[in-house]
Each structure stands twice: as C-alpha cells, then as structure tokens.
C-alpha cells in the first residue's frame, strides 16, 4: 500500500483552503465551537463518540451547566455524573472522563495539557480525542483522525487499504498530519469532521455534488466512492436471553444496582435472569427473595444492541404487596427514577411500563 501519493501531497494546500472556505460557509454553530474552552472541547468530543450532534447538544448544555469545570467533574458524586449521561449510552466514556478529571486535578493543577502526548496518558483519551483537543482548544497543528476522516481520505485517494489495520491508520494519520495547516488547525479538523458527518456519508452514496473537494477526489472520479473505505467485516455479536422483572409495590418499583465493573457498571437495572423463564419459573425464583406476587403478566419483548453483544429480553410485570428488599436493591418511586437512579436505555421499554404503572398507583 502506498497512500502517500505524490498527487495528494501536491494538493495539500488546496485541500485545506477549500475545506476552510467551505467551513466558513457551512459550519454548524455549536456551543463548544463558539467558546472552545479545553474542558468544553473535551466533553463534546467524548459525547460525540457514538452519538450524533443533535442528540449530544442538550446533554452537553446540561452537563456543562451542572459541572462547569474539571474540578466540579472530579469531585461530583458518581451517581449524579451517570444521571447526566443517562440515555447517551457507553457509560464507560463518562466514568473514564471522571477518572481523568481527578488525575488532572491531582497532577496537572486542574488544567488540560495542550500536548497530545500528555493528553493520551489520561483515561478515555485516545489519539483522535487528543488531536481534537490540542488543535481546537489550543491551536496546535496536529491531526484528529477518526472513522469519519479515514472514510473521507480513503475516498479522496481511492485507497483500497483496509482502514481497520493499524498500519493504514498510521499512514493516514501521517498523511493528514502533513496537510493540517499551521493557521486554523482546529477549524480544519472540524471541517473534516463536518464533511464526514454531513456530505461524505457512511454506508450510502456520498453527496459528492455538494462536496468542496469533489474536483480533487479520486474515489468520486473513478465512481467507487460509495464502496470505500475497505473495512474488515463486522464480527457477529453474541446473543444473550434475559427475563426482565418489573416488580411493583404500590407507587414503587424494585431496582437493582449492577456490579461496579463490566457492562453498564454501577448503573441500576430491573432485576433480571439469564434465559427466558415461564411464569411458574419466575414465581419459584422470586420465592428465594421472599417476594410473593399477587399477579404476573407479560409486558412484551425488547432488544438492545451493544458493541459486542445483543440482549433479547422478555419482560414481566409483577405486582406484590410485600415490602421485601433483596440485597443490592431499592424500591424507587417515579421522582427517584427521574432524579437519582440511572437506568440504561437497554431497559427503556420496561422503564416506560414501570413509570406508567407506578404513576397510576
Ligand atoms: Fe467524499 Fe464525494 Fe467529497 Fe469524495 S467527492 S470526499 S467521495 S463527498
């Protein structure tokens, strides 16, 4: 593979000037752009991993309003931080952010470093995020290469190199690093991010007729842009079957705290059992916890897709009049569900059922 084509190197100034002119016209107005404090850029970049701008925007505003600086994040109660993230998913992102905030307060005087090589030492900050923070918040001329940028450059070059290979990533990063301008490096990186998100779209026909780089794009000229980038086929996910129990006592529902490590660590869930259980089996199971149902009814199925696994869930509404509380559980009312406990969106279907039942009680 040789992605450092001479053609491309010659065009590097043209690429940055065309991109920046386009960005001046088309850039989305976003709070972390209007006021690119390092903390704001960091929070926005972490939120935007796996989340669209439109979704992240209200979360960003609420997060910054509640935890306005790195020290506030470092000392915040973990449960409160999770609650601010509720609905965004991938909670390890915010856990790592809080761990990093504590390190920054303890070791870096509460300030993010401007150097990518220092930033990558912090939990949850990889090369892309370090490049984004350094260029956008500190004006450092460094690349920020994520999946969007790999796609744009694979298409620009008509490169058939597998972008999942570390060598390809390294070469692309070196290539983009040679193109990032000394002036407005943050805008250049954000222009590339915007181009990937709004014009050079993934898994579909890119909008080449709207693209400022169309006359430089080999993939477009050769009519192969949509087929690029070349990636390794996605691995199939493991499927886990779960029976989810929405156990209601008057205006409260029983919730359980997950372990502090692993998937959805430290969050709250409805009690659940691996496998699909019948009503009789559920009754037996509950008797172990001294919960005697007054009624059991099916409330439907739901599916949640994680990166490496899928949960296929079958839900039951269980009404009881016994105030038993198995270890690690609490009875929560609607207000507490909304303000204190974080239930991941994997349980959204059952959360909605629980809310409607306890609110009617
Ligand atoms: Fe992507 Fe098309 Fe622009 Fe090439 S011309 S960078 S394929 S949108």
mmCIF file of N, CA and C in Angstrom, residues 95-149:
data_model
loop_
_atom_site.group_PDB
_atom_site.id
_atom_site.type_symbol
_atom_site.label_atom_id
_atom_site.label_comp_id
_atom_site.label_asym_id
_atom_site.label_seq_id
_atom_site.Cartn_x
_atom_site.Cartn_y
_atom_site.Cartn_z
ATOM 1 N N UNK A 95 -17.340 7.522 32.863
ATOM 2 C CA UNK A 95 -16.547 7.059 34.019
ATOM 3 C C UNK A 95 -15.079 7.421 33.810
ATOM 4 N N UNK A 96 -14.599 7.165 32.583
ATOM 5 C CA UNK A 96 -13.203 7.500 32.285
ATOM 6 C C UNK A 96 -12.960 9.003 32.365
ATOM 7 N N UNK A 97 -13.962 9.761 31.937
ATOM 8 C CA UNK A 97 -13.799 11.215 31.971
ATOM 9 C C UNK A 97 -13.639 11.684 33.421
ATOM 10 N N UNK A 98 -14.423 11.091 34.311
ATOM 11 C CA UNK A 98 -14.299 11.497 35.710
ATOM 12 C C UNK A 98 -12.954 11.052 36.299
ATOM 13 N N UNK A 99 -12.515 9.831 35.932
ATOM 14 C CA UNK A 99 -11.183 9.380 36.399
ATOM 15 C C UNK A 99 -10.118 10.347 35.903
ATOM 16 N N UNK A 100 -10.220 10.737 34.625
ATOM 17 C CA UNK A 100 -9.227 11.660 34.052
ATOM 18 C C UNK A 100 -9.291 13.002 34.771
ATOM 19 N N UNK A 101 -10.509 13.472 35.073
ATOM 20 C CA UNK A 101 -10.649 14.774 35.757
ATOM 21 C C UNK A 101 -9.931 14.736 37.103
ATOM 22 N N UNK A 102 -10.046 13.601 37.801
ATOM 23 C CA UNK A 102 -9.377 13.506 39.111
ATOM 24 C C UNK A 102 -7.858 13.565 38.943
ATOM 25 N N UNK A 103 -7.350 12.899 37.908
ATOM 26 C CA UNK A 103 -5.894 12.927 37.652
ATOM 27 C C UNK A 103 -5.458 14.347 37.293
ATOM 28 N N UNK A 104 -6.279 15.021 36.481
ATOM 29 C CA UNK A 104 -5.914 16.394 36.051
ATOM 30 C C UNK A 104 -5.850 17.322 37.269
ATOM 31 N N UNK A 105 -6.822 17.136 38.184
ATOM 32 C CA UNK A 105 -6.823 17.984 39.386
ATOM 33 C C UNK A 105 -5.608 17.666 40.262
ATOM 34 N N UNK A 106 -5.313 16.368 40.417
ATOM 35 C CA UNK A 106 -4.225 15.973 41.314
ATOM 36 C C UNK A 106 -2.842 16.260 40.726
ATOM 37 N N UNK A 107 -2.696 16.018 39.411
ATOM 38 C CA UNK A 107 -1.343 16.064 38.841
ATOM 39 C C UNK A 107 -1.082 17.234 37.897
ATOM 40 N N UNK A 108 -2.140 17.844 37.363
ATOM 41 C CA UNK A 108 -1.931 18.885 36.345
ATOM 42 C C UNK A 108 -2.574 20.214 36.754
ATOM 43 N N UNK A 109 -2.753 20.408 38.055
ATOM 44 C CA UNK A 109 -3.256 21.696 38.526
ATOM 45 C C UNK A 109 -4.644 22.034 37.986
ATOM 46 N N UNK A 110 -5.409 21.010 37.623
ATOM 47 C CA UNK A 110 -6.782 21.245 37.155
ATOM 48 C C UNK A 110 -6.887 21.703 35.712
ATOM 49 N N UNK A 111 -5.759 21.686 34.964
ATOM 50 C CA UNK A 111 -5.796 22.174 33.575
ATOM 51 C C UNK A 111 -5.447 21.045 32.611
ATOM 52 N N UNK A 112 -6.173 20.971 31.510
ATOM 53 C CA UNK A 112 -5.818 20.001 30.464
ATOM 54 C C UNK A 112 -4.534 20.458 29.776
ATOM 55 N N UNK A 113 -3.677 19.520 29.460
ATOM 56 C CA UNK A 113 -2.449 19.851 28.742
ATOM 57 C C UNK A 113 -2.785 20.177 27.286
ATOM 58 N N UNK A 114 -1.934 20.987 26.651
ATOM 59 C CA UNK A 114 -2.131 21.267 25.219
ATOM 60 C C UNK A 114 -1.410 20.240 24.353
ATOM 61 N N UNK A 115 -0.650 19.332 24.994
ATOM 62 C CA UNK A 115 0.184 18.406 24.215
ATOM 63 C C UNK A 115 -0.519 17.060 24.027
ATOM 64 N N UNK A 116 -0.704 16.629 22.784
ATOM 65 C CA UNK A 116 -1.376 15.344 22.551
ATOM 66 C C UNK A 116 -0.701 14.189 23.292
ATOM 67 N N UNK A 117 0.639 14.219 23.365
ATOM 68 C CA UNK A 117 1.353 13.100 24.003
ATOM 69 C C UNK A 117 1.076 13.045 25.513
ATOM 70 N N UNK A 118 0.705 14.185 26.119
ATOM 71 C CA UNK A 118 0.293 14.185 27.537
ATOM 72 C C UNK A 118 -1.174 13.777 27.644
ATOM 73 N N UNK A 119 -1.986 14.284 26.743
ATOM 74 C CA UNK A 119 -3.433 14.014 26.799
ATOM 75 C C UNK A 119 -3.731 12.518 26.673
ATOM 76 N N UNK A 120 -2.984 11.805 25.813
ATOM 77 C CA UNK A 120 -3.287 10.376 25.617
ATOM 78 C C UNK A 120 -2.962 9.526 26.841
ATOM 79 N N UNK A 121 -2.280 10.119 27.815
ATOM 80 C CA UNK A 121 -2.000 9.348 29.045
ATOM 81 C C UNK A 121 -3.237 9.284 29.943
ATOM 82 N N UNK A 122 -4.234 10.123 29.650
ATOM 83 C CA UNK A 122 -5.423 10.175 30.510
ATOM 84 C C UNK A 122 -6.443 9.116 30.097
ATOM 85 N N UNK A 123 -7.185 8.557 31.079
ATOM 86 C CA UNK A 123 -8.183 7.541 30.744
ATOM 87 C C UNK A 123 -9.216 8.084 29.751
ATOM 88 N N UNK A 124 -9.517 7.291 28.738
ATOM 89 C CA UNK A 124 -10.580 7.646 27.787
ATOM 90 C C UNK A 124 -10.165 8.616 26.699
ATOM 91 N N UNK A 125 -8.910 9.076 26.735
ATOM 92 C CA UNK A 125 -8.462 9.990 25.671
ATOM 93 C C UNK A 125 -7.494 9.237 24.763
ATOM 94 N N UNK A 126 -7.970 8.951 23.561
ATOM 95 C CA UNK A 126 -7.125 8.284 22.573
ATOM 96 C C UNK A 126 -6.499 9.325 21.659
ATOM 97 N N UNK A 127 -5.839 8.845 20.618
ATOM 98 C CA UNK A 127 -5.099 9.764 19.735
ATOM 99 C C UNK A 127 -6.026 10.758 19.056
ATOM 100 N N UNK A 128 -7.210 10.279 18.658
ATOM 101 C CA UNK A 128 -8.135 11.178 17.971
ATOM 102 C C UNK A 128 -8.562 12.324 18.904
ATOM 103 N N UNK A 129 -9.033 11.953 20.099
ATOM 104 C CA UNK A 129 -9.533 12.971 21.024
ATOM 105 C C UNK A 129 -8.407 13.931 21.426
ATOM 106 N N UNK A 130 -7.211 13.373 21.627
ATOM 107 C CA UNK A 130 -6.067 14.233 21.976
ATOM 108 C C UNK A 130 -5.803 15.240 20.854
ATOM 109 N N UNK A 131 -5.863 14.770 19.612
ATOM 110 C CA UNK A 131 -5.645 15.662 18.468
ATOM 111 C C UNK A 131 -6.730 16.717 18.386
ATOM 112 N N UNK A 132 -7.970 16.302 18.668
ATOM 113 C CA UNK A 132 -9.093 17.249 18.592
ATOM 114 C C UNK A 132 -8.932 18.333 19.663
ATOM 115 N N UNK A 133 -8.629 17.933 20.894
ATOM 116 C CA UNK A 133 -8.480 18.925 21.975
ATOM 117 C C UNK A 133 -7.297 19.855 21.670
ATOM 118 N N UNK A 134 -6.168 19.258 21.296
ATOM 119 C CA UNK A 134 -4.962 20.076 21.067
ATOM 120 C C UNK A 134 -5.178 21.068 19.924
ATOM 121 N N UNK A 135 -5.839 20.642 18.873
ATOM 122 C CA UNK A 135 -5.992 21.545 17.720
ATOM 123 C C UNK A 135 -7.114 22.553 17.931
ATOM 124 N N UNK A 136 -8.266 22.099 18.474
ATOM 125 C CA UNK A 136 -9.423 23.001 18.577
ATOM 126 C C UNK A 136 -9.252 23.975 19.748
ATOM 127 N N UNK A 137 -8.829 23.447 20.901
ATOM 128 C CA UNK A 137 -8.764 24.310 22.088
ATOM 129 C C UNK A 137 -7.440 25.063 22.192
ATOM 130 N N UNK A 138 -6.359 24.478 21.655
ATOM 131 C CA UNK A 138 -5.049 25.106 21.844
ATOM 132 C C UNK A 138 -4.374 25.556 20.543
ATOM 133 N N UNK A 139 -5.035 25.323 19.405
ATOM 134 C CA UNK A 139 -4.470 25.781 18.135
ATOM 135 C C UNK A 139 -3.209 25.060 17.709
ATOM 136 N N UNK A 140 -3.036 23.808 18.182
ATOM 137 C CA UNK A 140 -1.844 23.041 17.776
ATOM 138 C C UNK A 140 -2.098 22.419 16.394
ATOM 139 N N UNK A 141 -1.092 22.448 15.556
ATOM 140 C CA UNK A 141 -1.245 21.907 14.203
ATOM 141 C C UNK A 141 -1.025 20.390 14.215
ATOM 142 N N UNK A 142 -2.036 19.674 14.697
ATOM 143 C CA UNK A 142 -1.952 18.200 14.785
ATOM 144 C C UNK A 142 -3.238 17.604 14.206
ATOM 145 N N UNK A 143 -3.156 16.377 13.668
ATOM 146 C CA UNK A 143 -4.356 15.780 13.076
ATOM 147 C C UNK A 143 -5.271 15.172 14.133
ATOM 148 N N UNK A 144 -6.536 15.005 13.753
ATOM 149 C CA UNK A 144 -7.505 14.281 14.598
ATOM 150 C C UNK A 144 -8.223 13.306 13.662
ATOM 151 N N UNK A 145 -7.720 12.082 13.647
ATOM 152 C CA UNK A 145 -8.196 11.127 12.639
ATOM 153 C C UNK A 145 -9.102 10.086 13.281
ATOM 154 N N UNK A 146 -10.374 10.147 12.965
ATOM 155 C CA UNK A 146 -11.325 9.137 13.435
ATOM 156 C C UNK A 146 -11.895 8.405 12.217
ATOM 157 N N UNK A 147 -12.938 7.624 12.431
ATOM 158 C CA UNK A 147 -13.523 6.853 11.336
ATOM 159 C C UNK A 147 -14.019 7.741 10.205
ATOM 160 N N UNK A 148 -14.559 8.916 10.545
ATOM 161 C CA UNK A 148 -15.037 9.851 9.513
ATOM 162 C C UNK A 148 -13.899 10.297 8.610
ATOM 163 N N UNK A 149 -12.794 10.655 9.245
ATOM 164 C CA UNK A 149 -11.658 11.177 8.479
ATOM 165 C C UNK A 149 -11.024 10.058 7.637
#
